[in-house]
Amino acid sequence: MFRHTKLLQFEAKPEKPDPLYARKLQELIGGAFGEMTVTMQYLFQGWNCRMEGKYKDLIMDTATEEIGHVEMLATMVARLLEGAPATATAEAAKDPTMAAILGGMDVQQAIVGGGGALPADSNGTPWNGKYIVASGNLLADFRANVAAEAQGRLQTARLYNMTDDPGVKAMLQFNLARDTVHQKQWLAAIEELKADGLESDIAPNALFDEENQEHNNTVWRLSDGTDGAKGGWSFGGEGIDYLQNPDPLGGPGTAPKPDPALFGTYAPIQDAVGTVKGKAKAAKRKASGKSKN
C-alpha cells in the first residue's frame, strides 16, 4: 500500500518562470537516468526480492522516496512554466530574449501537459520501461543502482550549473545530496551482501567450474597504445593478466547461404540464356549481328 502525503519532500519554488529551463529539467524526470527510471527500477527490484528483511526494506524505502522526487520535479516544472505560453503573446515574442525562450521551450508541455511536466526526457521522447534493471540478483541490481545514481547525479550537477535561479538551485542541492547518499548506501549494501555470505565479487557466484578456465583471467590488448598494461588490474593482484598480443581463436565470421526466398546477394548470376544477365547479353549480340559461336 502506498499513501500520498500532501507535502513535498523538499521545496520546489523557482524565483521566476523559465520555460526553457523547464524543458531541461524534463531530463531529470523522464530521461534514461531520471527519477522515473530509478523509481520504477527500485520498485520492481523490491517486488522481485525474495527475502523479507533489511535489503527489501532498503530498496522499498528508496523507491518510495524516488516517487517523491518525481513529484518535486514535476511541481518545479509546472511552476517554471507559469504564464507560458498562454500569456506570452505575439507582441511579447518580438523581444529577442522572449523569442529565444519561446523557441527553446517544449511546446508539448503546453499542448499535451497543459502547462505541466510530462513523462518524457528533455527532447520529448517518452520514458521507456526498458531503462530499468530489476534482475532478482541483488548484487547485480545494486551495482546497476550505483551506476544509475552516479549518472543521475552527474546530470543534476550539469543542470545545477545551467541556472542562476536560487529556488531551483536549492532544490537541486537537495537532489545532489540524496544522489550522494544513495550511491553510498548501494555501495555499502554490496559489501554487506558479501559479508552476509549471500554474494561474492562476481555476479552470479556460480558456474565458475564450468566456464572456460583459460580465458577467465586475461585482459586482451585490442586497442593501440601500451598504457593499458600499466593499470593495477594487469599485475596479477586481481587475478588478471594483460595479454599483449592476443590472436583470434575462431575462423571467418561467414554467414551461411541465404534462403533463396529472401533474395540475399550470394553468388554471380549465371551467364546463360534464360537468366536476366544471359538474356541481356543475347540481346546485345543479336543487335550487333554476332552469334554466340
CSV table of C-alpha atoms in Angstrom, one decimal:
chain,number,residue,atom,x,y,z
A,1,MET,CA,0.0,0.0,0.0
A,2,PHE,CA,1.2,3.5,-0.8
A,3,ARG,CA,0.0,6.6,0.8
A,4,HIS,CA,0.5,10.1,-0.5
A,5,THR,CA,1.4,12.8,1.9
A,6,LYS,CA,0.4,16.2,0.5
A,7,LEU,CA,3.7,17.8,1.3
A,8,LEU,CA,6.8,17.8,-0.9
A,9,GLN,CA,10.0,16.1,0.5
A,10,PHE,CA,11.8,19.4,-0.3
A,11,GLU,CA,10.5,22.7,-1.5
A,12,ALA,CA,10.3,23.3,-5.3
A,13,LYS,CA,9.7,27.0,-5.8
A,14,PRO,CA,11.6,28.9,-8.5
A,15,GLU,CA,12.2,32.6,-8.2
A,16,LYS,CA,10.6,33.2,-11.6
A,17,PRO,CA,9.2,31.3,-14.5
A,18,ASP,CA,11.7,29.9,-17.1
A,19,PRO,CA,10.1,27.7,-19.8
A,20,LEU,CA,13.4,26.9,-21.4
A,21,TYR,CA,14.8,25.5,-18.2
A,22,ALA,CA,11.6,23.6,-17.6
A,23,ARG,CA,12.4,21.7,-20.7
A,24,LYS,CA,15.9,20.9,-19.5
A,25,LEU,CA,14.5,19.6,-16.2
A,26,GLN,CA,12.5,17.1,-18.1
A,27,GLU,CA,15.7,15.0,-18.4
A,28,LEU,CA,15.7,14.5,-14.6
A,29,ILE,CA,12.1,13.3,-14.8
A,30,GLY,CA,11.9,11.0,-17.9
A,31,GLY,CA,15.4,10.6,-19.1
A,32,ALA,CA,17.2,7.2,-19.1
A,33,PHE,CA,18.8,8.1,-15.8
A,34,GLY,CA,15.9,10.3,-14.5
A,35,GLU,CA,13.8,9.9,-11.4
A,36,MET,CA,11.1,7.9,-13.2
A,37,THR,CA,13.8,5.3,-14.0
A,38,VAL,CA,15.1,4.9,-10.5
A,39,THR,CA,11.6,4.9,-9.1
A,40,MET,CA,10.5,2.0,-11.3
A,41,GLN,CA,13.9,0.3,-11.0
A,42,TYR,CA,13.7,0.2,-7.2
A,43,LEU,CA,10.0,-0.7,-7.1
A,44,PHE,CA,10.5,-3.7,-9.3
A,45,GLN,CA,13.7,-4.7,-7.5
A,46,GLY,CA,11.8,-4.6,-4.3
A,47,TRP,CA,8.8,-6.5,-5.6
A,48,ASN,CA,11.1,-9.1,-7.1
A,49,CYS,CA,13.2,-9.5,-3.9
A,50,ARG,CA,12.5,-13.0,-2.5
A,51,MET,CA,13.9,-12.2,1.0
A,52,GLU,CA,12.0,-10.2,3.6
A,53,GLY,CA,14.2,-8.0,5.8
A,54,LYS,CA,16.8,-5.3,5.6
A,55,TYR,CA,17.6,-5.5,1.9
A,56,LYS,CA,14.0,-5.4,0.7
A,57,ASP,CA,13.2,-2.6,3.2
A,58,LEU,CA,16.1,-0.5,1.9
A,59,ILE,CA,15.0,-1.0,-1.7
A,60,MET,CA,11.4,-0.1,-1.0
A,61,ASP,CA,12.3,2.9,1.2
A,62,THR,CA,14.4,4.3,-1.6
A,63,ALA,CA,11.8,3.5,-4.3
A,64,THR,CA,9.1,5.4,-2.4
A,65,GLU,CA,11.5,8.4,-1.9
A,66,GLU,CA,12.1,8.5,-5.6
A,67,ILE,CA,8.3,8.8,-6.3
A,68,GLY,CA,8.5,11.9,-4.2
A,69,HIS,CA,11.4,13.2,-6.3
A,70,VAL,CA,9.3,12.8,-9.4
A,71,GLU,CA,6.6,14.9,-7.7
A,72,MET,CA,9.1,17.6,-6.7
A,73,LEU,CA,10.5,17.9,-10.2
A,74,ALA,CA,7.0,17.9,-11.8
A,75,THR,CA,6.0,20.6,-9.4
A,76,MET,CA,9.1,22.7,-10.3
A,77,VAL,CA,8.4,22.2,-14.0
A,78,ALA,CA,4.8,23.4,-13.6
A,79,ARG,CA,6.0,26.5,-11.7
A,80,LEU,CA,8.7,27.3,-14.2
A,81,LEU,CA,6.0,27.1,-16.9
A,82,GLU,CA,3.7,29.5,-15.1
A,83,GLY,CA,2.3,32.0,-17.6
A,84,ALA,CA,3.9,30.4,-20.7
A,85,PRO,CA,2.9,30.4,-23.4
A,86,ALA,CA,-0.7,31.5,-22.6
A,87,THR,CA,0.4,35.0,-21.5
A,88,ALA,CA,3.4,35.1,-23.8
A,89,THR,CA,1.7,36.9,-26.6
A,90,ALA,CA,2.9,37.5,-30.1
A,91,GLU,CA,3.8,41.0,-29.1
A,92,ALA,CA,5.9,39.8,-26.2
A,93,ALA,CA,7.7,37.4,-28.6
A,94,LYS,CA,9.0,40.4,-30.6
A,95,ASP,CA,11.5,40.8,-27.8
A,96,PRO,CA,14.6,38.8,-28.8
A,97,THR,CA,15.1,37.3,-25.3
A,98,MET,CA,11.4,36.2,-25.1
A,99,ALA,CA,11.5,34.8,-28.6
A,100,ALA,CA,14.6,32.8,-27.7
A,101,ILE,CA,12.8,31.4,-24.6
A,102,LEU,CA,9.7,30.5,-26.6
A,103,GLY,CA,11.8,29.0,-29.3
A,104,GLY,CA,13.6,26.8,-26.8
A,105,MET,CA,10.7,25.6,-24.7
A,106,ASP,CA,9.0,22.2,-25.2
A,107,VAL,CA,5.6,23.0,-26.7
A,108,GLN,CA,4.5,19.5,-25.7
A,109,GLN,CA,4.4,20.8,-22.1
A,110,ALA,CA,1.8,23.3,-23.2
A,111,ILE,CA,-0.1,21.3,-25.8
A,112,VAL,CA,-0.1,17.9,-24.1
A,113,GLY,CA,0.7,18.6,-20.5
A,114,GLY,CA,-1.4,21.8,-20.1
A,115,GLY,CA,1.5,23.7,-18.7
A,116,GLY,CA,2.9,20.8,-16.7
A,117,ALA,CA,5.5,18.1,-16.7
A,118,LEU,CA,5.5,15.1,-19.0
A,119,PRO,CA,6.8,11.5,-18.6
A,120,ALA,CA,9.5,12.3,-21.1
A,121,ASP,CA,13.0,13.5,-21.5
A,122,SER,CA,14.3,16.9,-22.5
A,123,ASN,CA,13.7,16.2,-26.2
A,124,GLY,CA,10.2,15.0,-25.5
A,125,THR,CA,11.0,11.3,-26.0
A,126,PRO,CA,8.6,9.3,-23.8
A,127,TRP,CA,10.0,7.4,-20.8
A,128,ASN,CA,10.7,3.8,-21.5
A,129,GLY,CA,10.4,0.8,-19.1
A,130,LYS,CA,13.4,-0.7,-20.9
A,131,TYR,CA,15.6,1.7,-18.9
A,132,ILE,CA,15.2,-0.2,-15.7
A,133,VAL,CA,17.2,-3.1,-14.3
A,134,ALA,CA,15.5,-5.5,-11.9
A,135,SER,CA,17.0,-8.9,-12.3
A,136,GLY,CA,16.3,-10.6,-8.9
A,137,ASN,CA,20.1,-10.8,-8.2
A,138,LEU,CA,20.8,-8.2,-5.6
A,139,LEU,CA,24.5,-7.8,-6.3
A,140,ALA,CA,23.9,-7.2,-10.0
A,141,ASP,CA,21.0,-4.9,-9.2
A,142,PHE,CA,22.8,-2.9,-6.5
A,143,ARG,CA,25.7,-2.3,-8.9
A,144,ALA,CA,23.2,-1.1,-11.5
A,145,ASN,CA,21.8,1.2,-8.8
A,146,VAL,CA,25.2,2.8,-8.1
A,147,ALA,CA,25.6,3.5,-11.8
A,148,ALA,CA,22.1,4.9,-12.1
A,149,GLU,CA,22.6,7.2,-9.2
A,150,ALA,CA,26.0,8.3,-10.5
A,151,GLN,CA,24.6,9.2,-13.9
A,152,GLY,CA,21.6,10.9,-12.3
A,153,ARG,CA,23.9,13.0,-10.0
A,154,LEU,CA,26.1,13.8,-13.0
A,155,GLN,CA,23.1,15.2,-15.0
A,156,THR,CA,21.8,17.0,-11.9
A,157,ALA,CA,25.2,18.7,-11.4
A,158,ARG,CA,25.3,19.8,-15.0
A,159,LEU,CA,21.8,21.3,-14.8
A,160,TYR,CA,22.8,22.9,-11.5
A,161,ASN,CA,25.3,25.0,-13.4
A,162,MET,CA,22.7,25.9,-16.1
A,163,THR,CA,20.6,28.1,-13.8
A,164,ASP,CA,21.0,31.1,-11.6
A,165,ASP,CA,17.6,30.8,-10.0
A,166,PRO,CA,18.1,30.4,-6.2
A,167,GLY,CA,14.9,28.4,-5.8
A,168,VAL,CA,15.8,25.9,-8.5
A,169,LYS,CA,19.4,25.6,-7.2
A,170,ALA,CA,18.2,25.0,-3.6
A,171,MET,CA,16.1,22.0,-4.8
A,172,LEU,CA,18.9,20.7,-6.9
A,173,GLN,CA,21.3,21.0,-3.9
A,174,PHE,CA,18.9,18.7,-2.1
A,175,ASN,CA,18.7,16.3,-5.0
A,176,LEU,CA,22.5,16.2,-5.3
A,177,ALA,CA,22.7,15.3,-1.6
A,178,ARG,CA,20.2,12.5,-2.0
A,179,ASP,CA,22.0,11.1,-5.0
A,180,THR,CA,25.2,11.1,-2.9
A,181,VAL,CA,23.7,9.2,-0.1
A,182,HIS,CA,22.0,6.7,-2.4
A,183,GLN,CA,25.4,5.9,-4.1
A,184,LYS,CA,26.8,5.4,-0.6
A,185,GLN,CA,24.0,3.1,0.5
A,186,TRP,CA,24.1,0.9,-2.5
A,187,LEU,CA,27.9,0.6,-2.2
A,188,ALA,CA,27.5,-0.3,1.5
A,189,ALA,CA,24.8,-2.8,0.7
A,190,ILE,CA,27.0,-4.5,-1.8
A,191,GLU,CA,29.7,-5.0,0.8
A,192,GLU,CA,27.0,-6.3,3.3
A,193,LEU,CA,25.8,-8.8,0.8
A,194,LYS,CA,29.3,-10.2,0.7
A,195,ALA,CA,29.7,-10.1,4.5
A,196,ASP,CA,26.4,-11.9,4.9
A,197,GLY,CA,27.6,-14.7,2.6
A,198,LEU,CA,24.9,-14.0,0.0
A,199,GLU,CA,27.1,-12.9,-2.8
A,200,SER,CA,30.8,-12.7,-3.7
A,201,ASP,CA,32.7,-10.3,-6.0
A,202,ILE,CA,31.3,-11.8,-9.3
A,203,ALA,CA,27.6,-11.9,-10.1
A,204,PRO,CA,26.2,-14.5,-10.2
A,205,ASN,CA,28.5,-16.5,-7.9
A,206,ALA,CA,28.0,-19.8,-9.9
A,207,LEU,CA,29.4,-21.8,-12.8
A,208,PHE,CA,33.0,-21.0,-12.1
A,209,ASP,CA,34.0,-24.6,-12.7
A,210,GLU,CA,32.0,-24.6,-15.9
A,211,GLU,CA,33.5,-21.5,-17.5
A,212,ASN,CA,36.5,-21.7,-19.8
A,213,GLN,CA,39.4,-21.7,-17.4
A,214,GLU,CA,41.9,-20.4,-19.9
A,215,HIS,CA,40.1,-17.2,-20.5
A,216,ASN,CA,38.8,-16.1,-17.1
A,217,ASN,CA,41.9,-14.1,-16.1
A,218,THR,CA,43.1,-12.1,-19.1
A,219,VAL,CA,42.6,-8.6,-20.4
A,220,TRP,CA,43.1,-8.6,-24.2
A,221,ARG,CA,45.1,-5.7,-25.6
A,222,LEU,CA,42.9,-4.8,-28.5
A,223,SER,CA,43.5,-1.1,-28.9
A,224,ASP,CA,46.6,0.8,-30.0
A,225,GLY,CA,48.8,2.0,-27.2
A,226,THR,CA,50.6,0.4,-24.3
A,227,ASP,CA,49.1,2.2,-21.3
A,228,GLY,CA,46.5,-0.5,-20.6
A,229,ALA,CA,49.2,-2.7,-19.1
A,230,LYS,CA,50.1,0.0,-16.6
A,231,GLY,CA,46.8,-0.4,-14.7
A,232,GLY,CA,46.8,-2.2,-11.4
A,233,TRP,CA,44.5,-4.8,-12.8
A,234,SER,CA,47.2,-6.1,-15.0
A,235,PHE,CA,49.8,-7.0,-12.3
A,236,GLY,CA,48.0,-10.1,-11.2
A,237,GLY,CA,46.8,-8.6,-7.9
A,238,GLU,CA,43.2,-9.2,-9.0
A,239,GLY,CA,43.9,-12.5,-10.6
A,240,ILE,CA,44.1,-10.8,-14.0
A,241,ASP,CA,46.9,-10.9,-16.6
A,242,TYR,CA,47.4,-8.5,-19.5
A,243,LEU,CA,47.6,-10.3,-22.8
A,244,GLN,CA,49.8,-8.1,-25.0
A,245,ASN,CA,49.3,-9.8,-28.4
A,246,PRO,CA,46.1,-11.9,-28.5
A,247,ASP,CA,45.3,-14.0,-31.5
A,248,PRO,CA,41.8,-14.6,-32.8
A,249,LEU,CA,40.6,-18.0,-31.7
A,250,GLY,CA,37.8,-18.5,-34.3
A,251,GLY,CA,37.5,-18.9,-38.0
A,252,PRO,CA,36.0,-16.4,-40.5
A,253,GLY,CA,32.6,-15.0,-39.5
A,254,THR,CA,30.9,-16.0,-42.7
A,255,ALA,CA,27.1,-16.3,-42.6
A,256,PRO,CA,25.5,-19.4,-44.2
A,257,LYS,CA,24.0,-19.4,-47.6
A,258,PRO,CA,20.8,-17.4,-47.6
A,259,ASP,CA,17.3,-18.8,-48.2
A,260,PRO,CA,16.6,-18.1,-51.9
A,261,ALA,CA,13.2,-16.8,-51.0
A,262,LEU,CA,14.9,-13.9,-49.1
A,263,PHE,CA,16.8,-12.8,-52.2
A,264,GLY,CA,20.0,-12.2,-50.4
A,265,THR,CA,23.0,-11.4,-52.6
A,266,TYR,CA,25.2,-14.5,-52.6
A,267,ALA,CA,26.5,-15.7,-56.0
A,268,PRO,CA,27.0,-14.3,-59.5
A,269,ILE,CA,24.1,-14.6,-61.9
A,270,GLN,CA,24.8,-17.5,-64.3
A,271,ASP,CA,25.8,-16.4,-67.8
A,272,ALA,CA,23.3,-18.4,-69.8
A,273,VAL,CA,20.2,-17.6,-71.9
A,274,GLY,CA,17.3,-17.9,-69.6
A,275,THR,CA,18.7,-15.7,-66.9
A,276,VAL,CA,18.4,-12.0,-66.6
A,277,LYS,CA,22.1,-11.5,-67.4
A,278,GLY,CA,22.1,-14.1,-70.1
A,279,LYS,CA,19.1,-12.6,-71.9
A,280,ALA,CA,20.7,-9.2,-71.8
A,281,LYS,CA,23.9,-10.5,-73.4
A,282,ALA,CA,21.9,-12.5,-76.0
A,283,ALA,CA,20.0,-9.3,-77.0
A,284,LYS,CA,23.2,-7.4,-77.3
A,285,ARG,CA,24.9,-10.0,-79.5
A,286,LYS,CA,21.8,-10.1,-81.8
A,287,ALA,CA,21.8,-6.3,-82.1
A,288,SER,CA,25.4,-6.4,-83.2
A,289,GLY,CA,24.9,-9.2,-85.7
A,290,LYS,CA,27.2,-11.6,-83.8
A,291,SER,CA,26.3,-15.1,-82.9
A,292,LYS,CA,27.3,-17.0,-79.8
A,293,ASN,CA,29.5,-19.2,-81.9
